[in-house]
mmCIF file of N, CA and C in Angstrom:
data_model
loop_
_atom_site.group_PDB
_atom_site.id
_atom_site.type_symbol
_atom_site.label_atom_id
_atom_site.label_comp_id
_atom_site.label_asym_id
_atom_site.label_seq_id
_atom_site.Cartn_x
_atom_site.Cartn_y
_atom_site.Cartn_z
ATOM 1 N N MET O 239 -8.683 -10.002 -12.815
ATOM 2 C CA MET O 239 -7.728 -10.619 -11.651
ATOM 3 C C MET O 239 -8.125 -10.426 -10.347
ATOM 4 N N GLU O 240 -8.027 -11.591 -9.656
ATOM 5 C CA GLU O 240 -8.924 -12.473 -8.370
ATOM 6 C C GLU O 240 -8.293 -11.085 -7.530
ATOM 7 N N LEU O 241 -8.684 -11.607 -5.981
ATOM 8 C CA LEU O 241 -8.861 -10.673 -5.126
ATOM 9 C C LEU O 241 -7.454 -10.688 -4.465
ATOM 10 N N GLN O 242 -6.605 -12.155 -4.175
ATOM 11 C CA GLN O 242 -5.275 -11.902 -3.537
ATOM 12 C C GLN O 242 -4.246 -11.692 -4.922
ATOM 13 N N GLU O 243 -4.434 -11.503 -6.625
ATOM 14 C CA GLU O 243 -3.698 -10.697 -7.240
ATOM 15 C C GLU O 243 -3.751 -9.205 -6.376
ATOM 16 N N ARG O 244 -4.923 -9.118 -6.834
ATOM 17 C CA ARG O 244 -4.680 -7.608 -6.553
ATOM 18 C C ARG O 244 -3.904 -7.019 -5.158
ATOM 19 N N MET O 245 -4.760 -7.769 -4.118
ATOM 20 C CA MET O 245 -3.730 -7.552 -2.527
ATOM 21 C C MET O 245 -2.328 -7.547 -3.075
ATOM 22 N N ALA O 246 -2.107 -8.702 -3.965
ATOM 23 C CA ALA O 246 -0.523 -8.919 -3.902
ATOM 24 C C ALA O 246 0.151 -7.287 -4.778
ATOM 25 N N ALA O 247 -0.163 -7.159 -5.693
ATOM 26 C CA ALA O 247 -0.119 -5.941 -6.517
ATOM 27 C C ALA O 247 0.022 -4.806 -5.675
ATOM 28 N N VAL O 248 -0.969 -4.644 -4.753
ATOM 29 C CA VAL O 248 -1.102 -3.458 -3.826
ATOM 30 C C VAL O 248 -0.198 -3.646 -3.061
ATOM 31 N N MET O 249 0.524 -4.473 -1.996
ATOM 32 C CA MET O 249 1.367 -4.486 -1.026
ATOM 33 C C MET O 249 2.518 -4.556 -1.515
ATOM 34 N N ARG O 250 3.150 -5.280 -3.108
ATOM 35 C CA ARG O 250 4.191 -4.960 -3.286
ATOM 36 C C ARG O 250 4.663 -3.597 -3.319
ATOM 37 N N THR O 251 3.863 -2.970 -4.276
ATOM 38 C CA THR O 251 3.738 -1.303 -3.945
ATOM 39 C C THR O 251 3.951 -0.709 -2.626
ATOM 40 N N LEU O 252 3.170 -0.781 -2.051
ATOM 41 C CA LEU O 252 3.423 0.028 -0.513
ATOM 42 C C LEU O 252 4.515 -0.789 0.258
ATOM 43 N N ILE O 253 4.940 -1.822 -0.382
ATOM 44 C CA ILE O 253 5.833 -2.039 0.574
ATOM 45 C C ILE O 253 8.163 -1.430 0.054
ATOM 46 N N LYS O 254 7.633 -1.029 -0.750
ATOM 47 C CA LYS O 254 8.564 -0.249 -1.401
ATOM 48 C C LYS O 254 9.798 0.185 -0.792
ATOM 49 N N GLN O 255 9.191 0.822 0.410
ATOM 50 C CA GLN O 255 9.974 1.871 1.156
ATOM 51 C C GLN O 255 10.736 0.726 2.046
ATOM 52 N N TYR O 256 10.800 -0.697 2.463
ATOM 53 C CA TYR O 256 11.357 -1.546 2.967
ATOM 54 C C TYR O 256 12.554 -1.814 2.356
ATOM 55 N N ARG O 257 13.688 -1.885 3.380
ATOM 56 C CA ARG O 257 14.955 -2.317 2.713
ATOM 57 C C ARG O 257 14.700 -4.006 2.423
ATOM 58 N N SER O 258 14.655 -4.809 3.150
ATOM 59 C CA SER O 258 14.197 -6.005 2.772
ATOM 60 C C SER O 258 13.109 -6.558 3.552
ATOM 61 N N MET O 259 13.268 -8.370 2.783
ATOM 62 C CA MET O 259 11.630 -8.925 2.812
ATOM 63 C C MET O 259 11.441 -8.968 4.627
ATOM 64 N N GLN O 260 12.514 -8.789 5.066
ATOM 65 C CA GLN O 260 12.740 -9.067 6.423
ATOM 66 C C GLN O 260 12.029 -7.822 7.038
ATOM 67 N N GLU O 261 12.551 -6.820 6.783
ATOM 68 C CA GLU O 261 12.413 -5.383 7.244
ATOM 69 C C GLU O 261 10.464 -5.498 7.331
ATOM 70 N N ALA O 262 10.446 -5.450 5.949
ATOM 71 C CA ALA O 262 8.852 -5.600 6.055
ATOM 72 C C ALA O 262 7.903 -6.375 6.202
ATOM 73 N N ALA O 263 8.371 -7.361 6.757
ATOM 74 C CA ALA O 263 7.514 -8.608 7.656
ATOM 75 C C ALA O 263 7.978 -7.983 9.137
ATOM 76 N N ASP O 264 9.020 -7.332 9.049
ATOM 77 C CA ASP O 264 8.426 -7.296 10.812
ATOM 78 C C ASP O 264 7.933 -5.641 10.911
ATOM 79 N N GLY O 265 7.876 -4.974 9.418
ATOM 80 C CA GLY O 265 7.335 -3.865 9.879
ATOM 81 C C GLY O 265 5.707 -3.679 10.001
ATOM 82 N N LEU O 266 5.309 -5.232 8.952
ATOM 83 C CA LEU O 266 3.568 -5.608 9.150
ATOM 84 C C LEU O 266 3.476 -6.473 10.139
ATOM 85 N N GLU O 267 4.621 -6.558 11.084
ATOM 86 C CA GLU O 267 4.436 -7.447 12.327
ATOM 87 C C GLU O 267 3.803 -8.944 12.067
ATOM 88 N N ILE O 268 4.208 -9.196 10.918
ATOM 89 C CA ILE O 268 4.002 -10.735 10.330
ATOM 90 C C ILE O 268 5.080 -11.493 9.780
ATOM 91 N N SER O 269 5.113 -12.860 9.520
ATOM 92 C CA SER O 269 6.617 -13.746 9.550
ATOM 93 C C SER O 269 6.550 -13.078 8.262
ATOM 94 N N ARG O 270 7.672 -13.671 7.386
ATOM 95 C CA ARG O 270 8.304 -13.348 6.441
ATOM 96 C C ARG O 270 7.411 -14.591 5.600
ATOM 97 N N SER O 271 7.312 -15.614 5.541
ATOM 98 C CA SER O 271 6.418 -16.666 4.969
ATOM 99 C C SER O 271 4.989 -16.208 4.581
ATOM 100 N N ALA O 272 4.424 -15.532 5.755
ATOM 101 C CA ALA O 272 2.871 -15.329 5.575
ATOM 102 C C ALA O 272 2.764 -13.837 4.106
ATOM 103 N N LEU O 273 4.197 -12.975 4.378
ATOM 104 C CA LEU O 273 4.251 -11.903 3.136
ATOM 105 C C LEU O 273 4.524 -12.528 2.125
ATOM 106 N N GLN O 274 5.916 -13.479 1.713
ATOM 107 C CA GLN O 274 5.800 -13.459 0.732
ATOM 108 C C GLN O 274 4.667 -14.840 -0.107
ATOM 109 N N ASP O 275 4.119 -15.143 0.931
ATOM 110 C CA ASP O 275 2.424 -15.829 0.026
ATOM 111 C C ASP O 275 1.282 -14.910 -0.745
ATOM 112 N N TYR O 276 1.311 -13.795 0.311
ATOM 113 C CA TYR O 276 0.879 -12.459 0.314
ATOM 114 C C TYR O 276 1.054 -11.756 -0.855
ATOM 115 N N LEU O 277 2.367 -11.573 -1.590
ATOM 116 C CA LEU O 277 3.003 -10.781 -2.211
ATOM 117 C C LEU O 277 3.329 -11.429 -3.320
ATOM 118 N N SER O 278 3.004 -13.076 -3.642
ATOM 119 C CA SER O 278 2.767 -13.890 -3.948
ATOM 120 C C SER O 278 1.700 -14.451 -4.791
ATOM 121 N N GLY O 279 0.521 -13.756 -4.177
ATOM 122 C CA GLY O 279 -0.697 -13.679 -4.413
ATOM 123 C C GLY O 279 -1.583 -15.072 -3.902
ATOM 124 N N ARG O 280 -0.483 -15.911 -3.440
ATOM 125 C CA ARG O 280 -1.236 -17.269 -2.580
ATOM 126 C C ARG O 280 -1.909 -17.232 -1.110
ATOM 127 N N GLY O 281 -1.983 -15.669 -0.756
ATOM 128 C CA GLY O 281 -2.041 -15.794 1.039
ATOM 129 C C GLY O 281 -3.247 -15.663 0.799
ATOM 130 N N ASN O 282 -3.792 -16.008 1.476
ATOM 131 C CA ASN O 282 -5.376 -15.882 2.287
ATOM 132 C C ASN O 282 -5.915 -15.498 3.290
ATOM 133 N N PRO O 283 -6.043 -14.274 3.532
ATOM 134 C CA PRO O 283 -5.552 -13.819 4.862
ATOM 135 C C PRO O 283 -6.984 -13.412 5.257
ATOM 136 N N THR O 284 -7.284 -13.834 6.665
ATOM 137 C CA THR O 284 -8.739 -13.056 7.147
ATOM 138 C C THR O 284 -8.893 -11.428 7.373
ATOM 139 N N LEU O 285 -10.303 -11.713 7.484
ATOM 140 C CA LEU O 285 -10.535 -9.797 7.642
ATOM 141 C C LEU O 285 -9.823 -9.299 8.281
ATOM 142 N N SER O 286 -9.384 -9.971 9.730
ATOM 143 C CA SER O 286 -8.753 -8.976 10.637
ATOM 144 C C SER O 286 -7.433 -8.677 10.526
ATOM 145 N N THR O 287 -6.786 -9.979 9.939
ATOM 146 C CA THR O 287 -5.272 -9.603 8.908
ATOM 147 C C THR O 287 -5.170 -8.734 8.188
ATOM 148 N N LEU O 288 -6.555 -9.011 7.063
ATOM 149 C CA LEU O 288 -6.575 -7.544 6.511
ATOM 150 C C LEU O 288 -6.181 -6.252 6.926
ATOM 151 N N ALA O 289 -7.382 -6.173 8.080
ATOM 152 C CA ALA O 289 -7.526 -4.470 8.752
ATOM 153 C C ALA O 289 -6.351 -4.631 9.122
ATOM 154 N N HIS O 290 -5.495 -5.775 9.405
ATOM 155 C CA HIS O 290 -4.238 -5.570 10.480
ATOM 156 C C HIS O 290 -2.917 -5.197 9.350
ATOM 157 N N LEU O 291 -3.190 -5.120 8.437
ATOM 158 C CA LEU O 291 -2.230 -5.299 7.538
ATOM 159 C C LEU O 291 -2.156 -3.786 6.362
ATOM 160 N N ALA O 292 -3.742 -3.568 6.511
ATOM 161 C CA ALA O 292 -3.710 -2.176 6.417
ATOM 162 C C ALA O 292 -3.461 -1.296 6.623
ATOM 163 N N ARG O 293 -3.881 -1.173 8.211
ATOM 164 C CA ARG O 293 -3.383 -0.615 9.266
ATOM 165 C C ARG O 293 -2.484 -0.287 9.477
ATOM 166 N N ARG O 294 -0.928 -1.308 9.215
ATOM 167 C CA ARG O 294 0.240 -1.211 9.340
ATOM 168 C C ARG O 294 1.072 -0.624 7.881
ATOM 169 N N LEU O 295 -0.116 -0.731 7.062
ATOM 170 C CA LEU O 295 0.417 -0.011 5.658
ATOM 171 C C LEU O 295 -0.104 1.111 5.725
ATOM 172 N N GLY O 296 -0.434 1.817 6.585
ATOM 173 C CA GLY O 296 -1.378 2.878 6.580
ATOM 174 C C GLY O 296 -2.343 3.226 5.312
ATOM 175 N N VAL O 297 -2.836 2.392 5.200
ATOM 176 C CA VAL O 297 -4.307 2.842 3.776
ATOM 177 C C VAL O 297 -5.847 1.949 4.408
ATOM 178 N N ASP O 298 -6.642 2.292 3.331
ATOM 179 C CA ASP O 298 -7.757 1.721 4.004
ATOM 180 C C ASP O 298 -7.956 0.352 3.516
ATOM 181 N N PRO O 299 -8.622 -0.653 4.538
ATOM 182 C CA PRO O 299 -8.631 -2.261 4.023
ATOM 183 C C PRO O 299 -8.969 -2.314 2.655
ATOM 184 N N ALA O 300 -10.414 -1.771 1.952
ATOM 185 C CA ALA O 300 -10.594 -1.790 0.764
ATOM 186 C C ALA O 300 -9.834 -1.584 -0.436
ATOM 187 N N LEU O 301 -8.479 -0.831 -0.171
ATOM 188 C CA LEU O 301 -8.009 -0.183 -1.451
ATOM 189 C C LEU O 301 -6.795 -2.007 -1.325
ATOM 190 N N LEU O 302 -6.912 -2.703 0.109
ATOM 191 C CA LEU O 302 -5.592 -3.502 -0.657
ATOM 192 C C LEU O 302 -6.249 -4.615 -1.469
ATOM 193 N N VAL O 303 -7.761 -5.223 -1.915
ATOM 194 C CA VAL O 303 -8.585 -6.180 -2.185
ATOM 195 C C VAL O 303 -9.192 -5.264 -3.417
ATOM 196 N N ALA O 304 -9.475 -4.137 -3.576
ATOM 197 C CA ALA O 304 -10.011 -3.502 -4.852
ATOM 198 C C ALA O 304 -8.360 -3.257 -5.971
ATOM 199 N N GLY O 305 -7.504 -2.732 -5.372
ATOM 200 C CA GLY O 305 -6.604 -2.693 -6.109
ATOM 201 C C GLY O 305 -6.877 -1.160 -7.315
ATOM 202 N N ALA O 306 -6.861 -0.047 -5.968
ATOM 203 C CA ALA O 306 -7.800 0.764 -7.190
ATOM 204 C C ALA O 306 -6.846 2.300 -7.228
ATOM 205 N N PHE O 307 -5.575 1.922 -7.532
ATOM 206 C CA PHE O 307 -4.867 2.292 -8.038
ATOM 207 C C PHE O 307 -3.265 1.054 -9.084
ATOM 208 N N THR O 308 -2.577 2.131 -9.764
ATOM 209 C CA THR O 308 -1.739 1.047 -10.361
ATOM 210 C C THR O 308 0.036 1.468 -9.888
ATOM 211 N N ASP O 309 0.850 0.507 -9.714
ATOM 212 C CA ASP O 309 1.665 0.582 -9.542
ATOM 213 C C ASP O 309 2.552 1.962 -9.461
ATOM 214 N N ARG O 310 2.427 2.509 -11.022
ATOM 215 C CA ARG O 310 2.783 3.831 -11.721
ATOM 216 C C ARG O 310 1.928 4.821 -10.774
ATOM 217 N N GLN O 311 0.931 4.661 -10.659
ATOM 218 C CA GLN O 311 0.432 6.292 -10.130
ATOM 219 C C GLN O 311 0.834 6.329 -8.748
ATOM 220 N N LEU O 312 0.885 5.494 -8.048
ATOM 221 C CA LEU O 312 1.448 5.562 -6.857
ATOM 222 C C LEU O 312 2.769 5.884 -6.456
ATOM 223 N N GLU O 313 3.824 5.510 -7.377
ATOM 224 C CA GLU O 313 4.966 5.657 -7.400
ATOM 225 C C GLU O 313 5.043 7.249 -7.627
ATOM 226 N N VAL O 314 4.417 7.719 -8.930
ATOM 227 C CA VAL O 314 4.510 9.226 -9.334
ATOM 228 C C VAL O 314 4.141 9.387 -7.992
ATOM 229 N N LEU O 315 2.969 9.606 -7.356
ATOM 230 C CA LEU O 315 2.684 10.402 -6.157
ATOM 231 C C LEU O 315 3.689 9.995 -5.326
ATOM 232 N N LEU O 316 3.845 9.448 -4.680
ATOM 233 C CA LEU O 316 5.283 9.303 -3.765
ATOM 234 C C LEU O 316 6.352 10.009 -3.797
ATOM 235 N N SER O 317 6.537 10.053 -5.687
ATOM 236 C CA SER O 317 7.779 10.676 -6.122
ATOM 237 C C SER O 317 7.546 12.336 -5.769
ATOM 238 N N LEU O 318 6.559 12.624 -6.034
ATOM 239 C CA LEU O 318 6.157 14.051 -6.056
ATOM 240 C C LEU O 318 5.975 14.381 -4.569
ATOM 241 N N LEU O 319 5.594 13.957 -4.079
ATOM 242 C CA LEU O 319 4.934 14.516 -2.393
ATOM 243 C C LEU O 319 7.166 14.329 -1.571
ATOM 244 N N ASP O 320 7.710 13.660 -2.232
ATOM 245 C CA ASP O 320 9.016 13.267 -2.019
ATOM 246 C C ASP O 320 9.931 14.511 -1.922
ATOM 247 N N SER O 321 9.537 15.087 -3.852
ATOM 248 C CA SER O 321 10.707 15.945 -4.639
ATOM 249 C C SER O 321 9.623 17.475 -3.821
ATOM 250 N N LEU O 322 8.956 17.539 -3.523
ATOM 251 C CA LEU O 322 7.943 18.747 -2.399
ATOM 252 C C LEU O 322 8.422 19.067 -1.470
ATOM 253 N N GLY O 323 8.577 17.773 -0.603
ATOM 254 C CA GLY O 323 9.330 17.898 0.940
ATOM 255 C C GLY O 323 7.689 18.236 1.642
ATOM 256 N N LEU O 324 7.155 18.631 1.200
ATOM 257 C CA LEU O 324 5.671 19.043 2.087
ATOM 258 C C LEU O 324 5.282 18.505 3.226
ATOM 259 N N LEU O 325 5.777 16.905 2.770
ATOM 260 C CA LEU O 325 5.416 15.570 4.070
ATOM 261 C C LEU O 325 6.430 14.600 4.010
ATOM 262 N N SER O 326 7.918 15.972 4.575
ATOM 263 C CA SER O 326 8.676 15.175 4.926
ATOM 264 C C SER O 326 8.892 14.622 6.523
ATOM 265 N N GLU O 327 8.298 15.063 7.809
ATOM 266 C CA GLU O 327 7.988 14.889 8.681
ATOM 267 C C GLU O 327 7.051 13.710 9.046
ATOM 268 N N LEU O 328 6.736 13.035 7.814
ATOM 269 C CA LEU O 328 5.235 12.350 8.388
ATOM 270 C C LEU O 328 6.038 11.069 8.548
ATOM 271 N N GLU O 329 5.638 10.011 9.172
ATOM 272 C CA GLU O 329 5.682 8.350 8.972
ATOM 273 C C GLU O 329 5.173 7.696 7.839
ATOM 274 N N PRO O 330 6.534 7.125 7.309
ATOM 275 C CA PRO O 330 6.336 6.572 5.753
ATOM 276 C C PRO O 330 4.608 5.519 5.417
ATOM 277 N N ALA O 331 3.753 5.437 6.891
ATOM 278 C CA ALA O 331 2.741 4.771 6.875
ATOM 279 C C ALA O 331 1.524 5.973 6.571
ATOM 280 N N GLU O 332 2.104 7.113 7.167
ATOM 281 C CA GLU O 332 0.954 8.110 6.989
ATOM 282 C C GLU O 332 1.545 9.183 5.581
ATOM 283 N N ARG O 333 2.502 8.658 5.152
ATOM 284 C CA ARG O 333 2.787 9.850 3.870
ATOM 285 C C ARG O 333 1.573 8.747 2.814
ATOM 286 N N ARG O 334 1.975 7.276 3.162
ATOM 287 C CA ARG O 334 1.048 6.615 1.678
ATOM 288 C C ARG O 334 -0.309 6.537 1.816
ATOM 289 N N ARG O 335 -0.858 6.705 3.304
ATOM 290 C CA ARG O 335 -2.164 7.256 3.644
ATOM 291 C C ARG O 335 -2.806 8.205 2.970
ATOM 292 N N PHE O 336 -1.600 9.534 3.192
ATOM 293 C CA PHE O 336 -2.139 10.764 2.111
ATOM 294 C C PHE O 336 -1.933 10.510 1.124
ATOM 295 N N ALA O 337 -1.049 9.938 0.198
ATOM 296 C CA ALA O 337 -1.242 9.392 -0.833
ATOM 297 C C ALA O 337 -1.876 8.754 -1.362
ATOM 298 N N GLY O 338 -2.795 7.844 -0.927
ATOM 299 C CA GLY O 338 -3.897 6.936 -0.930
ATOM 300 C C GLY O 338 -5.621 7.741 -1.440
ATOM 301 N N LEU O 339 -5.388 8.919 -0.258
ATOM 302 C CA LEU O 339 -6.494 10.232 -0.339
ATOM 303 C C LEU O 339 -6.417 10.824 -0.922
ATOM 304 N N LEU O 340 -5.015 10.842 -2.041
ATOM 305 C CA LEU O 340 -4.982 11.919 -2.791
ATOM 306 C C LEU O 340 -5.314 11.568 -4.153
ATOM 307 N N LEU O 341 -5.121 10.183 -4.179
ATOM 308 C CA LEU O 341 -5.711 9.581 -5.450
ATOM 309 C C LEU O 341 -7.289 9.796 -5.615
ATOM 310 N N GLU O 342 -7.910 9.109 -4.425
ATOM 311 C CA GLU O 342 -9.191 9.228 -3.966
ATOM 312 C C GLU O 342 -9.755 10.358 -4.491
ATOM 313 N N MET O 343 -9.228 11.558 -4.386
ATOM 314 C CA MET O 343 -9.581 12.789 -4.783
ATOM 315 C C MET O 343 -9.329 12.722 -6.677
ATOM 316 N N VAL O 344 -8.195 12.834 -6.312
ATOM 317 C CA VAL O 344 -7.984 12.928 -8.394
ATOM 318 C C VAL O 344 -9.019 12.103 -8.476
ATOM 319 N N GLY O 345 -9.993 11.153 -8.162
ATOM 320 C CA GLY O 345 -10.595 10.608 -8.290
ATOM 321 C C GLY O 345 -11.978 10.871 -8.944
ATOM 322 N N LEU O 346 -11.994 11.810 -8.034
ATOM 323 C CA LEU O 346 -13.832 12.885 -7.917
ATOM 324 C C LEU O 346 -13.216 13.779 -8.541
ATOM 325 N N TRP O 347 -12.197 13.997 -9.202
ATOM 326 C CA TRP O 347 -11.456 15.779 -10.175
ATOM 327 C C TRP O 347 -11.933 14.887 -11.102
ATOM 328 N N LYS O 348 -11.729 14.123 -11.580
ATOM 329 C CA LYS O 348 -12.247 13.257 -12.528
ATOM 330 C C LYS O 348 -13.564 12.898 -13.445
ATOM 331 N N GLY O 349 -14.695 13.457 -12.349
ATOM 332 C CA GLY O 349 -15.992 13.030 -12.470
ATOM 333 C C GLY O 349 -16.035 11.826 -11.756
ATOM 334 N N GLY O 350 -15.370 11.395 -10.938
ATOM 335 C CA GLY O 350 -15.626 10.094 -10.210
ATOM 336 C C GLY O 350 -15.200 8.781 -10.522
ATOM 337 N N GLU O 351 -14.549 8.711 -11.298
ATOM 338 C CA GLU O 351 -14.009 7.896 -12.470
ATOM 339 C C GLU O 351 -13.168 6.548 -11.945
ATOM 340 N N GLY O 352 -12.280 7.294 -10.479
ATOM 341 C CA GLY O 352 -11.224 6.169 -9.938
ATOM 342 C C GLY O 352 -10.052 6.425 -10.755
ATOM 343 N N CYS O 353 -8.874 6.050 -9.873
ATOM 344 C CA CYS O 353 -8.065 5.886 -10.475
ATOM 345 C C CYS O 353 -7.140 5.000 -10.729
ATOM 346 N N ALA O 354 -8.116 3.825 -11.448
ATOM 347 C CA ALA O 354 -7.287 2.504 -11.728
ATOM 348 C C ALA O 354 -7.088 2.870 -13.126
#
């Protein structure tokens, strides 16, 4: 899988919190057309844009290009966190960052195999 395709897969999962494509673009502070390019795997962001997107999504920039988790893993983890209600006071980006860090910890528990 190419870098753009991995980034697209991660971003599609992370923007599910938004109600519309325009809301997601606004939340990420990018144009809707740029977002559509990134989500389709056609975008080619600069390093500074990649860092900006990661910051707005609340994840490490490496996660965007590495595709370190599957859509299903993140969805299950976010659902679990929602059902527990332990993190309900955090902003969505903070919750996603927490979820990413938890996935990294699970990878360590599995003997450093990662979560992909």
